[in-house]
Coordinates of C-alpha atoms in Angstrom, one line a residue:
X1 CA 55.6 -3.5 -48.3
X2 CA 58.5 -4.2 -50.7
X3 CA 58.0 -6.1 -54.0
X4 CA 60.1 -8.9 -52.7
X5 CA 57.8 -9.3 -49.7
X6 CA 54.7 -9.1 -51.8
X7 CA 56.0 -11.8 -54.1
X8 CA 56.9 -14.0 -51.3
X9 CA 53.4 -13.7 -49.9
X10 CA 51.9 -14.7 -53.3
X11 CA 53.8 -17.8 -54.0
X12 CA 56.8 -16.2 -55.8
X13 CA 60.3 -17.2 -54.7
X14 CA 61.8 -14.4 -52.6
X15 CA 65.2 -14.8 -54.3
X16 CA 64.5 -14.8 -58.1
X17 CA 67.0 -13.2 -60.5
X18 CA 67.0 -9.5 -60.5
X19 CA 65.6 -9.2 -64.1
X20 CA 62.7 -11.5 -63.2
X21 CA 62.0 -9.5 -60.1
X22 CA 61.8 -6.2 -62.1
X23 CA 59.5 -7.8 -64.6
X24 CA 57.3 -9.1 -61.9
X25 CA 57.2 -5.7 -60.3
X26 CA 56.2 -4.0 -63.6
X27 CA 53.4 -6.5 -64.1
X28 CA 52.2 -5.9 -60.5
X29 CA 52.1 -2.1 -60.9
X30 CA 50.3 -2.4 -64.3
X31 CA 47.7 -4.6 -62.6
X32 CA 47.2 -2.1 -59.8
X33 CA 46.9 0.8 -62.3
X34 CA 44.2 -1.1 -64.2
X35 CA 42.1 -1.4 -61.1
X36 CA 42.0 2.4 -60.5
X37 CA 38.5 2.8 -61.9
X38 CA 39.2 6.2 -63.7
X39 CA 39.4 6.8 -67.5
X40 CA 42.6 8.7 -67.0
X41 CA 44.5 5.6 -65.8
X42 CA 45.8 7.5 -62.7
X43 CA 46.2 6.0 -59.2
X44 CA 43.1 6.1 -56.9
X45 CA 42.7 8.9 -54.5
X46 CA 44.0 8.0 -51.0
X47 CA 42.0 9.4 -48.0
X48 CA 44.1 11.7 -45.7
X49 CA 44.1 10.9 -42.0
X50 CA 42.4 13.5 -39.8
X51 CA 44.5 16.3 -38.4
X52 CA 46.2 15.5 -35.1
X53 CA 44.6 17.1 -32.1
X54 CA 46.9 19.2 -29.8
X55 CA 48.0 17.2 -26.8
X56 CA 46.4 18.0 -23.4
X57 CA 48.8 20.1 -21.3
X58 CA 50.6 18.2 -18.5
X59 CA 51.8 19.4 -15.2
X60 CA 54.5 18.3 -12.8
X61 CA 54.3 17.5 -9.1
X62 CA 56.9 18.8 -6.8
X63 CA 57.8 20.7 -3.7
X64 CA 60.7 20.7 -1.2
X65 CA 62.7 18.5 1.1
X66 CA 64.2 19.7 4.4
X67 CA 66.2 18.1 7.2
X68 CA 67.7 15.4 4.9
X69 CA 71.1 13.9 5.8
X70 CA 71.1 10.7 3.7
X71 CA 69.4 9.3 0.6
X72 CA 65.6 9.4 0.3
X73 CA 63.4 7.8 -2.3
X74 CA 59.9 9.1 -3.0
X75 CA 57.1 7.8 -5.1
X76 CA 54.1 9.4 -6.8
X77 CA 51.0 7.3 -7.2
X78 CA 53.0 4.1 -6.3
X79 CA 55.7 4.7 -9.0
X80 CA 57.8 7.3 -10.7
X81 CA 60.7 6.9 -8.2
X82 CA 62.5 10.0 -7.2
X83 CA 65.8 9.8 -5.4
X84 CA 66.8 12.8 -3.3
X85 CA 70.1 13.3 -1.6
X86 CA 70.0 16.8 -0.2
X87 CA 67.6 19.5 0.9
X88 CA 66.0 21.7 -1.7
X89 CA 63.4 21.5 -4.5
X90 CA 62.0 18.2 -5.8
X91 CA 60.0 17.4 -8.9
X92 CA 58.8 14.0 -10.2
X93 CA 59.7 13.2 -13.8
X94 CA 56.2 12.1 -15.0
X95 CA 53.8 15.0 -15.5
X96 CA 50.1 14.6 -15.0
X97 CA 47.0 16.0 -16.7
X98 CA 44.7 18.5 -15.1
X99 CA 42.2 16.6 -12.9
X100 CA 44.6 13.7 -12.2
X101 CA 45.2 12.7 -8.6
X102 CA 48.6 12.5 -7.0
X103 CA 49.8 10.8 -3.9
X104 CA 53.4 11.3 -2.7
X105 CA 54.8 8.6 -0.4
X106 CA 58.1 7.6 1.1
X107 CA 59.4 4.5 -0.6
X108 CA 62.6 4.3 1.4
X109 CA 63.8 6.6 4.2
X110 CA 67.5 7.4 4.7
X111 CA 69.4 4.6 6.4
X112 CA 72.8 6.2 7.2
X113 CA 72.1 8.0 9.4
X114 CA 68.6 6.6 10.1
X115 CA 65.9 9.1 9.5
X116 CA 62.1 9.4 9.5
X117 CA 60.6 11.5 6.8
X118 CA 57.1 12.9 6.8
X119 CA 55.3 14.1 3.6
X120 CA 53.0 17.1 4.1
X121 CA 50.5 18.1 1.5
X122 CA 51.1 14.6 0.1
X123 CA 47.9 14.1 -1.9
X124 CA 45.5 16.1 -4.1
X125 CA 44.3 16.8 -7.6
X126 CA 46.2 18.6 -10.3
X127 CA 44.2 21.8 -11.1
X128 CA 45.6 23.4 -14.3
X129 CA 49.0 24.2 -12.8
X130 CA 52.1 22.5 -11.5
X131 CA 51.9 21.3 -7.9
X132 CA 54.6 23.0 -5.8
X133 CA 53.5 22.6 -2.2
X134 CA 54.5 19.0 -1.4
X135 CA 56.8 19.3 1.7
X136 CA 58.9 16.5 3.0
X137 CA 60.5 16.9 6.4
X138 CA 63.1 14.5 7.7
X139 CA 64.5 14.0 11.2
X140 CA 67.0 11.7 12.8
X141 CA 65.8 8.5 14.6
X142 CA 67.8 5.9 16.4
X143 CA 67.8 2.1 16.6
X144 CA 66.9 2.3 20.2
X145 CA 65.8 4.8 22.8
X146 CA 69.3 4.8 24.4
X147 CA 71.5 7.8 23.7
X148 CA 74.9 6.9 22.4
X149 CA 76.5 8.6 25.5
X150 CA 74.7 9.7 28.7
X151 CA 76.8 12.7 29.5
X152 CA 76.8 14.0 33.1
X153 CA 77.3 17.5 31.7
X154 CA 74.1 17.4 29.7
X155 CA 71.1 19.3 31.1
X156 CA 67.6 18.5 30.0
X157 CA 65.2 21.5 30.0
X158 CA 61.5 20.7 30.2
X159 CA 58.2 20.9 31.8
X160 CA 55.7 18.7 33.7
X161 CA 51.9 18.3 33.9
X162 CA 52.2 19.8 37.4
X163 CA 52.9 23.2 35.8
X164 CA 56.6 23.0 36.7
X165 CA 59.5 24.2 34.7
X166 CA 62.3 21.8 35.4
X167 CA 66.0 21.1 34.6
X168 CA 67.5 17.7 35.1
X169 CA 70.8 15.9 34.5
X170 CA 72.2 12.4 35.1
X171 CA 75.6 11.1 36.2
X172 CA 75.9 7.5 34.9
X173 CA 79.1 6.8 36.7
X174 CA 77.5 7.1 40.2
X175 CA 73.9 6.7 39.1
X176 CA 72.7 10.0 40.5
X177 CA 70.5 12.7 39.2
X178 CA 70.1 16.4 39.9
X179 CA 66.8 18.1 39.4
X180 CA 66.0 21.8 39.7
X181 CA 62.4 23.0 39.9
X182 CA 63.0 26.4 38.3
X183 CA 59.4 27.4 38.3
X184 CA 56.7 25.7 40.4
X185 CA 53.5 26.2 42.3
X186 CA 53.7 22.7 44.0
X187 CA 53.8 23.2 47.8
X188 CA 56.8 21.6 49.6
X189 CA 54.4 20.3 52.3
X190 CA 50.7 19.6 52.8
X191 CA 48.4 22.0 54.7
X192 CA 49.7 25.2 53.0
X193 CA 50.2 26.6 49.5
X194 CA 52.6 29.6 50.0
X195 CA 55.9 27.7 50.2
X196 CA 56.6 25.8 47.0
X197 CA 59.5 23.9 45.6
X198 CA 60.2 26.7 43.0
X199 CA 64.0 27.3 43.0
X200 CA 64.8 24.0 44.9
X201 CA 67.4 21.6 43.6
X202 CA 67.2 18.0 44.7
X203 CA 69.7 15.2 44.2
X204 CA 69.1 11.5 44.4
X205 CA 69.9 8.0 43.3
X206 CA 68.5 6.2 40.3
X207 CA 68.6 2.6 39.2
X208 CA 68.0 0.9 35.9
X209 CA 64.6 -0.6 35.4
X210 CA 64.4 -4.4 35.7
X211 CA 62.4 -6.7 33.5
X212 CA 62.2 -4.3 30.5
X213 CA 61.0 -5.7 27.3
X214 CA 63.6 -6.3 24.6
X215 CA 62.6 -3.2 22.7
X216 CA 63.4 -1.1 25.8
X217 CA 67.0 -1.4 27.0
X218 CA 67.0 -1.2 30.8
X219 CA 70.0 1.1 30.8
X220 CA 67.7 3.8 29.3
X221 CA 64.9 3.5 31.8
X222 CA 66.0 5.3 35.0
X223 CA 63.9 4.7 38.1
X224 CA 64.3 7.5 40.7
X225 CA 64.8 6.1 44.2
X226 CA 64.9 9.3 46.4
X227 CA 65.7 13.0 46.3
X228 CA 66.4 15.9 48.7
X229 CA 67.9 19.3 48.8
X230 CA 71.4 19.8 50.0
X231 CA 70.3 21.2 53.3
X232 CA 67.8 18.5 53.8
X233 CA 64.8 20.9 54.2
X234 CA 62.9 19.3 51.3
X235 CA 62.6 15.6 50.6
X236 CA 60.5 14.0 47.9
X237 CA 58.6 10.9 48.8
X238 CA 59.0 7.9 46.4
X239 CA 56.4 5.2 46.3
X240 CA 58.3 2.0 45.5
X241 CA 55.1 0.5 44.0
X242 CA 55.0 3.4 41.4
X243 CA 58.3 5.1 41.3
X244 CA 58.9 8.0 38.9
X245 CA 60.7 6.6 35.8
X246 CA 62.4 8.6 33.2
X247 CA 63.2 7.2 29.7
X248 CA 66.3 8.9 28.3
X249 CA 66.8 9.2 24.6
X250 CA 69.1 11.0 22.2
X251 CA 68.2 14.6 22.7
X252 CA 65.3 14.2 25.1
X253 CA 63.9 12.6 28.2
X254 CA 60.3 11.7 28.9
X255 CA 58.5 10.0 31.8
X256 CA 57.7 11.0 35.3
X257 CA 59.3 13.3 37.9
X258 CA 58.7 13.1 41.7
X259 CA 55.2 14.0 42.8
X260 CA 53.9 15.5 46.0
X261 CA 51.1 15.5 48.6
X262 CA 48.9 18.6 48.3
X263 CA 46.2 19.7 50.7
X264 CA 44.8 23.0 52.0
X265 CA 41.8 23.8 54.2
X266 CA 41.2 27.0 52.4
X267 CA 40.9 30.6 53.4
X268 CA 37.8 32.1 55.1
X269 CA 37.2 35.5 53.6
X270 CA 34.0 36.0 55.5
X271 CA 31.9 33.9 57.8
X272 CA 30.9 30.9 55.7
X273 CA 32.8 32.1 52.7
X274 CA 35.9 29.9 52.2
X275 CA 38.0 29.8 49.1
X276 CA 41.0 27.8 47.8
X277 CA 40.1 24.6 49.6
X278 CA 42.2 21.7 48.1
X279 CA 41.3 18.1 48.9
X280 CA 44.2 15.9 49.9
X281 CA 45.9 14.3 46.9
X282 CA 49.1 12.3 46.8
X283 CA 50.8 12.2 43.4
X284 CA 53.4 9.5 42.9
X285 CA 54.8 11.3 39.8
X286 CA 54.1 14.0 37.3
X287 CA 54.4 13.5 33.5
X288 CA 57.4 15.3 32.1
X289 CA 59.3 15.9 28.9
X290 CA 62.7 17.7 28.5
X291 CA 65.3 18.4 25.8
X292 CA 69.1 18.5 25.8
X293 CA 68.9 21.3 23.2
X294 CA 66.5 24.2 22.9
X295 CA 65.9 27.1 20.5
X296 CA 65.7 30.7 21.7
X297 CA 65.1 32.5 18.4
X298 CA 61.3 32.9 18.1
X299 CA 61.5 33.5 14.3
X300 CA 62.3 29.8 14.0
X301 CA 59.2 29.0 16.0
X302 CA 56.7 31.1 14.0
X303 CA 54.0 29.1 12.3
X304 CA 50.6 27.5 12.8
X305 CA 50.3 24.7 15.3
X306 CA 47.8 22.3 16.8
X307 CA 47.9 22.4 20.6
X308 CA 46.9 19.4 22.7
X309 CA 47.2 19.7 26.4
X310 CA 45.9 18.7 29.9
X311 CA 45.4 20.9 33.0
X312 CA 44.1 20.5 36.5
X313 CA 42.2 22.9 38.9
X314 CA 43.2 21.9 42.4
X315 CA 40.2 23.7 44.0
X316 CA 37.8 22.4 41.3
X317 CA 34.9 24.4 40.0
X318 CA 31.2 24.9 40.6
X319 CA 30.5 22.8 37.5
X320 CA 31.4 19.7 39.5
X321 CA 28.2 19.8 41.6
X322 CA 24.6 19.1 40.5
X323 CA 23.3 22.4 41.8
X324 CA 26.4 24.5 41.3
X325 CA 26.8 25.2 45.0
X326 CA 30.0 23.2 45.9
X327 CA 33.4 22.4 44.4
X328 CA 34.8 18.9 44.7
X329 CA 38.3 19.7 43.7
X330 CA 41.0 18.4 41.3
X331 CA 39.0 19.0 38.1
X332 CA 40.7 17.9 34.8
X333 CA 40.4 20.0 31.7
X334 CA 41.8 19.5 28.2
X335 CA 43.1 21.8 25.4
X336 CA 42.5 21.2 21.7
X337 CA 43.3 24.5 20.0
X338 CA 44.9 26.2 17.0
X339 CA 47.7 28.6 17.5
X340 CA 49.4 30.8 14.9
X341 CA 52.6 32.4 16.3
X342 CA 54.3 35.3 14.6
X343 CA 58.0 36.0 14.5
X344 CA 57.8 38.7 17.2
X345 CA 56.2 36.2 19.7
X346 CA 52.7 37.4 19.2
X347 CA 49.7 35.2 18.3
X348 CA 47.1 35.6 15.6
X349 CA 43.8 34.1 16.7
X350 CA 41.3 32.1 14.6
X351 CA 37.8 30.9 15.5
X352 CA 38.8 27.8 17.5
X353 CA 38.3 27.8 21.2
X354 CA 41.3 29.0 23.3
X355 CA 43.2 30.1 20.2
X356 CA 45.8 32.6 21.4
X357 CA 44.2 32.5 24.9
X358 CA 45.7 29.4 26.5
X359 CA 49.2 30.3 25.5
X360 CA 49.7 33.7 27.0
X361 CA 51.4 35.5 24.0
X362 CA 53.4 37.5 23.3
X363 CA 56.3 35.4 24.2
X364 CA 59.8 36.7 25.0
X365 CA 63.0 35.1 26.1
X366 CA 63.0 34.5 29.8
X367 CA 65.8 35.9 32.0
X368 CA 67.3 34.1 35.0
X369 CA 67.1 35.9 38.4
X370 CA 70.6 37.3 37.9
X371 CA 69.5 38.8 34.6
X372 CA 71.3 36.4 32.3
X373 CA 69.2 35.1 29.4
X374 CA 67.6 31.7 29.9
X375 CA 67.0 29.0 27.2
X376 CA 63.2 29.2 27.2
X377 CA 60.4 31.7 26.5
X378 CA 58.1 33.3 29.1
X379 CA 54.6 34.7 28.5
X380 CA 53.6 38.3 28.8
X381 CA 53.6 39.7 32.4
X382 CA 50.2 39.8 34.1
X383 CA 49.2 43.0 35.8
X384 CA 48.9 42.9 39.6
X385 CA 45.2 42.7 39.7
X386 CA 44.6 40.6 36.6
X387 CA 44.5 36.8 36.1
X388 CA 46.3 34.6 33.6
X389 CA 44.1 32.8 30.9
X390 CA 42.7 29.5 31.9
X391 CA 40.7 26.7 30.2
X392 CA 37.5 25.3 31.4
X393 CA 34.2 26.7 32.8
X394 CA 33.5 28.4 36.1
X395 CA 37.2 28.5 37.1
X396 CA 37.6 30.7 40.1
X397 CA 40.4 33.2 39.9
X398 CA 41.3 35.9 42.4
X399 CA 44.0 38.4 42.0
X400 CA 44.0 41.1 44.8
X401 CA 47.8 41.3 45.1
X402 CA 50.5 40.5 42.6
X403 CA 49.7 37.5 40.4
X404 CA 52.6 35.3 39.3
X405 CA 50.7 32.8 37.2
X406 CA 52.3 32.6 33.8
X407 CA 53.4 30.4 30.9
X408 CA 56.7 28.9 30.0
X409 CA 57.4 27.7 26.4
X410 CA 60.3 25.2 25.9
X411 CA 61.2 24.7 22.3
X412 CA 63.2 21.5 22.1
X413 CA 65.3 20.7 19.1
X414 CA 65.8 17.0 18.3
X415 CA 67.8 16.5 15.1
X416 CA 66.4 19.2 12.8
X417 CA 62.9 19.2 14.4
X418 CA 61.6 21.9 16.7
X419 CA 59.2 20.6 19.4
X420 CA 57.4 23.4 21.4
X421 CA 56.0 22.5 24.8
X422 CA 54.0 25.0 26.9
X423 CA 53.7 24.9 30.7
X424 CA 51.1 26.8 32.7
X425 CA 52.6 27.7 36.1
X426 CA 49.9 28.5 38.6
X427 CA 50.0 30.8 41.6
X428 CA 48.3 30.7 45.0
X429 CA 49.2 32.9 47.9
X430 CA 46.9 33.0 51.0
X431 CA 47.2 35.5 53.8
X432 CA 44.5 35.1 56.5
X433 CA 45.8 38.3 58.2
X434 CA 45.5 40.6 55.2
X435 CA 42.6 40.1 52.8
X436 CA 44.4 42.4 50.3
X437 CA 47.4 40.0 50.1
X438 CA 45.7 37.0 48.4
X439 CA 46.0 35.5 45.0
X440 CA 44.3 32.4 43.6
X441 CA 45.2 31.4 40.0
X442 CA 46.4 27.9 40.5
X443 CA 45.4 26.0 37.3
X444 CA 48.5 24.1 36.1
X445 CA 49.3 21.8 33.1
X446 CA 51.2 21.0 30.0
X447 CA 50.6 21.2 26.2
X448 CA 52.4 19.9 23.1
X449 CA 52.3 21.8 19.9
X450 CA 52.7 20.2 16.4
X451 CA 52.6 21.9 13.0
X452 CA 49.2 22.1 11.4
X453 CA 50.3 20.2 8.3
X454 CA 49.0 16.8 7.2
X455 CA 50.6 13.7 8.9
X456 CA 51.4 10.9 6.5
X457 CA 50.5 7.4 7.7
X458 CA 54.1 6.4 7.3
X459 CA 55.1 9.0 9.9
X460 CA 53.4 7.0 12.7
X461 CA 55.1 3.6 12.7
X462 CA 57.2 1.7 15.2
X463 CA 57.4 1.8 19.0
X464 CA 57.2 4.8 21.3
X465 CA 57.6 5.4 25.1
X466 CA 56.6 8.3 27.3
X467 CA 54.1 9.4 30.0
X468 CA 50.4 9.9 30.4
X469 CA 48.0 12.0 32.5
X470 CA 46.7 8.8 34.2
X471 CA 49.5 9.2 36.7
X472 CA 47.8 12.4 38.0
X473 CA 44.2 11.8 36.9
X474 CA 43.2 8.2 36.1
X475 CA 39.6 7.4 37.1
X476 CA 37.3 10.5 36.8
X477 CA 34.0 10.8 38.7
X478 CA 31.2 13.2 38.0
X479 CA 27.6 13.8 39.3
X480 CA 26.6 14.7 35.8
X481 CA 25.1 17.9 34.3
X482 CA 24.8 20.9 36.6
X483 CA 21.6 22.8 36.9
X484 CA 23.6 25.9 37.6
X485 CA 23.8 27.8 34.2
X486 CA 26.8 29.8 33.1
X487 CA 27.6 32.0 30.1
X488 CA 30.4 31.1 27.7
X489 CA 31.1 33.2 24.7
X490 CA 27.8 34.9 25.0
X491 CA 25.8 31.6 25.2
X492 CA 24.2 30.1 28.3
X493 CA 25.1 26.5 29.0
X494 CA 24.5 23.9 31.7
X495 CA 28.0 22.5 32.2
X496 CA 29.4 19.3 33.5
X497 CA 32.8 18.5 35.0
X498 CA 34.7 15.6 36.6
X499 CA 37.0 15.2 39.6
X500 CA 40.2 13.1 40.2
X501 CA 40.2 12.5 43.9
X502 CA 42.8 10.8 46.0
X503 CA 43.7 7.2 44.9
X504 CA 42.2 8.0 41.4
X505 CA 45.6 8.1 39.8
X506 CA 47.0 5.0 38.1
X507 CA 50.0 3.0 39.4
X508 CA 50.1 0.7 36.5
X509 CA 53.2 1.0 34.3
X510 CA 51.3 -0.2 31.3
X511 CA 48.9 2.8 31.8
X512 CA 51.4 5.5 32.8
X513 CA 54.2 4.9 30.4
X514 CA 52.7 6.1 27.2
X515 CA 54.2 3.1 25.4
X516 CA 52.6 2.6 22.0
X517 CA 53.2 0.5 18.9
X518 CA 52.0 1.9 15.6
X519 CA 51.0 -0.2 12.7
X520 CA 49.3 1.0 9.4
X521 CA 46.0 2.5 10.5
X522 CA 46.1 1.4 14.1
X523 CA 48.0 1.6 17.4
X524 CA 48.3 -0.5 20.5
X525 CA 49.1 0.9 24.0
X526 CA 51.6 -1.4 25.7
X527 CA 53.1 -2.2 29.0
X528 CA 56.8 -1.4 28.2
X529 CA 58.0 -3.9 30.8
X530 CA 56.0 -6.9 29.5
X531 CA 54.9 -5.9 26.0
X532 CA 51.3 -6.7 27.1
X533 CA 48.6 -4.8 25.2
X534 CA 46.7 -2.3 27.3
X535 CA 44.3 -0.9 24.7
X536 CA 43.9 -0.4 21.0
X537 CA 43.3 2.6 18.7
X538 CA 42.0 3.0 15.2
X539 CA 43.6 5.9 13.3
X540 CA 41.9 8.0 10.5
X541 CA 44.4 10.0 8.5
X542 CA 41.8 12.0 6.6
X543 CA 42.6 15.1 8.7
X544 CA 39.9 17.7 8.0
X545 CA 42.1 19.9 10.2
X546 CA 45.6 19.3 8.9
X547 CA 47.8 17.7 11.4
X548 CA 45.0 16.2 13.6
X549 CA 44.7 12.5 13.1
X550 CA 41.3 11.3 14.3
X551 CA 41.4 8.4 16.8
X552 CA 38.8 5.9 18.1
X553 CA 39.4 3.4 20.9
X554 CA 38.8 -0.2 20.0
X555 CA 39.4 -1.5 23.5
X556 CA 38.9 -0.2 27.0
X557 CA 42.0 1.3 28.6
X558 CA 41.9 -0.1 32.1
X559 CA 43.5 1.0 35.3
X560 CA 42.8 -1.7 37.9
X561 CA 39.2 -2.6 37.2
X562 CA 38.0 0.8 35.9
X563 CA 38.4 2.1 32.4
X564 CA 40.2 5.4 32.0
X565 CA 38.6 5.6 28.6
X566 CA 36.3 3.1 26.9
X567 CA 36.0 1.4 23.5
X568 CA 34.3 3.8 21.2
X569 CA 35.7 6.9 22.9
X570 CA 37.3 9.3 20.4
X571 CA 40.2 11.7 20.3
X572 CA 43.0 13.2 18.2
X573 CA 46.7 12.6 17.7
X574 CA 49.6 14.8 16.5
X575 CA 53.1 14.0 15.4
X576 CA 56.2 16.2 15.5
X577 CA 59.6 14.8 14.8
X578 CA 60.2 11.8 17.1
X579 CA 57.3 12.8 19.4
X580 CA 53.6 11.9 19.4
X581 CA 50.8 13.5 21.4
X582 CA 47.4 11.9 22.0
X583 CA 44.3 13.5 23.5
X584 CA 41.2 11.3 24.2
X585 CA 37.9 12.8 25.2
X586 CA 39.4 16.3 24.9
X587 CA 36.3 18.1 23.7
X588 CA 33.9 18.2 26.6
X589 CA 30.6 19.0 24.9
X590 CA 28.4 21.5 26.8
X591 CA 24.7 21.9 26.4
X592 CA 22.3 24.8 26.2
X593 CA 19.5 22.8 27.8
X594 CA 19.3 21.1 31.2
X595 CA 18.5 17.4 30.6
X596 CA 20.9 15.3 32.7
X597 CA 19.7 11.9 31.4
X598 CA 20.4 12.8 27.8
X599 CA 23.0 15.5 28.0
X600 CA 26.1 13.5 28.7
X601 CA 29.5 15.1 28.5
X602 CA 33.0 13.5 28.3
X603 CA 34.6 14.8 31.5
X604 CA 37.5 12.3 31.6
X605 CA 40.3 13.7 29.3
X606 CA 43.3 11.6 28.8
X607 CA 46.7 13.0 27.5
X608 CA 49.7 11.0 26.4
X609 CA 53.1 12.0 25.1
X610 CA 55.8 9.7 23.8
X611 CA 59.1 9.5 21.9
X612 CA 60.2 7.1 19.2
X613 CA 62.0 3.9 20.4
X614 CA 62.4 1.9 17.2

């Protein structure tokens, strides 16, 4: 301290004459010198501070942003705000030491235009190097499900759980729709399977749904009233108690398309040997999703995905009976698989069940009948005497003549997000007069693919609307474990399977719509026309398999008086752009021992798909 300060602290006036201050200072230093303790009269030795240790190295956290069209603000560990205004590399200003944790979140998403941003590889621990793999993907969302303009010239390309490849468009001026069943194995009439609605185009009227909840503008919920071909040879039957309803959004349409009544007595190949028997079922509608824009460059599709899907076997399988001797029919099966697609359309399998099997790779661009290129992909051609891959156990396939079962992949583009959907188109051709002219490969269904990257909790917020498998398979019955063993992947199991017989489908809009409201860590299934809660889900974002959010039901999901799934049932959820996919009870555990009272399998898969509302 200065001599003036020292003086002030010891009773000396701070402002004394300059000479007096100098005298006081001299006396002070003389006194200090006398206290040094050494005979030399020098100042005492002053201890030196220890040498400064080198600072621990620090590392930055960063990555990339894509799809951004506005201003985005990110945070790391709840602070260190980072404003981003364009695609490219990002890096937070505050570095972290090795061993420190990081958590990147979205503080504020772009508002003009409104976007939703998902952080992939959002959390982890710094490990002696800079973090460079945080990936933020943004896509456009809208204040409501309604498109800004419903253009009569817009064609939506999509697929249905019936295994149909469909194109549809709407004319709002006259409230009519036009729907083409480009690929289909759905028969145009009951009692036969050879004549299908493949290639048929129907037109019909639609009306806007009445009594919609405030979050769902009625002008975007289109209720189909009728439909027939121009020559009148094919008419769809509409159940006024459960009409197919399509929810139209910017860039996509989701909901239900007209159903059908299907029944076939089967083909007797030899006395007492009958195949392809299909019990009568009337479907009011089939779940459907379609896109106004699609991608046909497979190099853009290449990547690793989680596949969630639902399929039906019309004839059923031997796993449906206790002794493995009979087939009940209409057996549901689920897909939960990992798929890695390469730029050339091929698939690289991993150890997960159905990896690269259920999809039918390699994929190539489909051609229309006239040879012009289509806007979807088609699976590899199946040889005349071979069958197309199926899911499930003990599925009967017969390919004596040409087999036309195949896959269609529609890659929708909504904003900057690609959304792949796969359809399995079945094939059944029966000829009682020529045993060599028969094919049975009729499994049909739909799958949604989402990137195998972690889903941030903030990515699943707000309201969604869509469709569920309950409209084709609601209440599932099963006799339990079968005593008839079968071999799967070299292992003998005693399987179990369910059946969705006539009148088992739901006609409840609160069950069939796929409407869901997400809140942090949970979701509620809703009736979109009343906002009444149908069921509840708890969400776990740990994601041991990146991109698969674990789900547990907190409330029974009821159709009539019977639960479609129960509280405590589990499943997984995926998110891709504005679309979610949910699969409950998708993994049907099979057992290597026969013990029906204790070996209980989940034979009632439930699949839901929906798009963001607000």
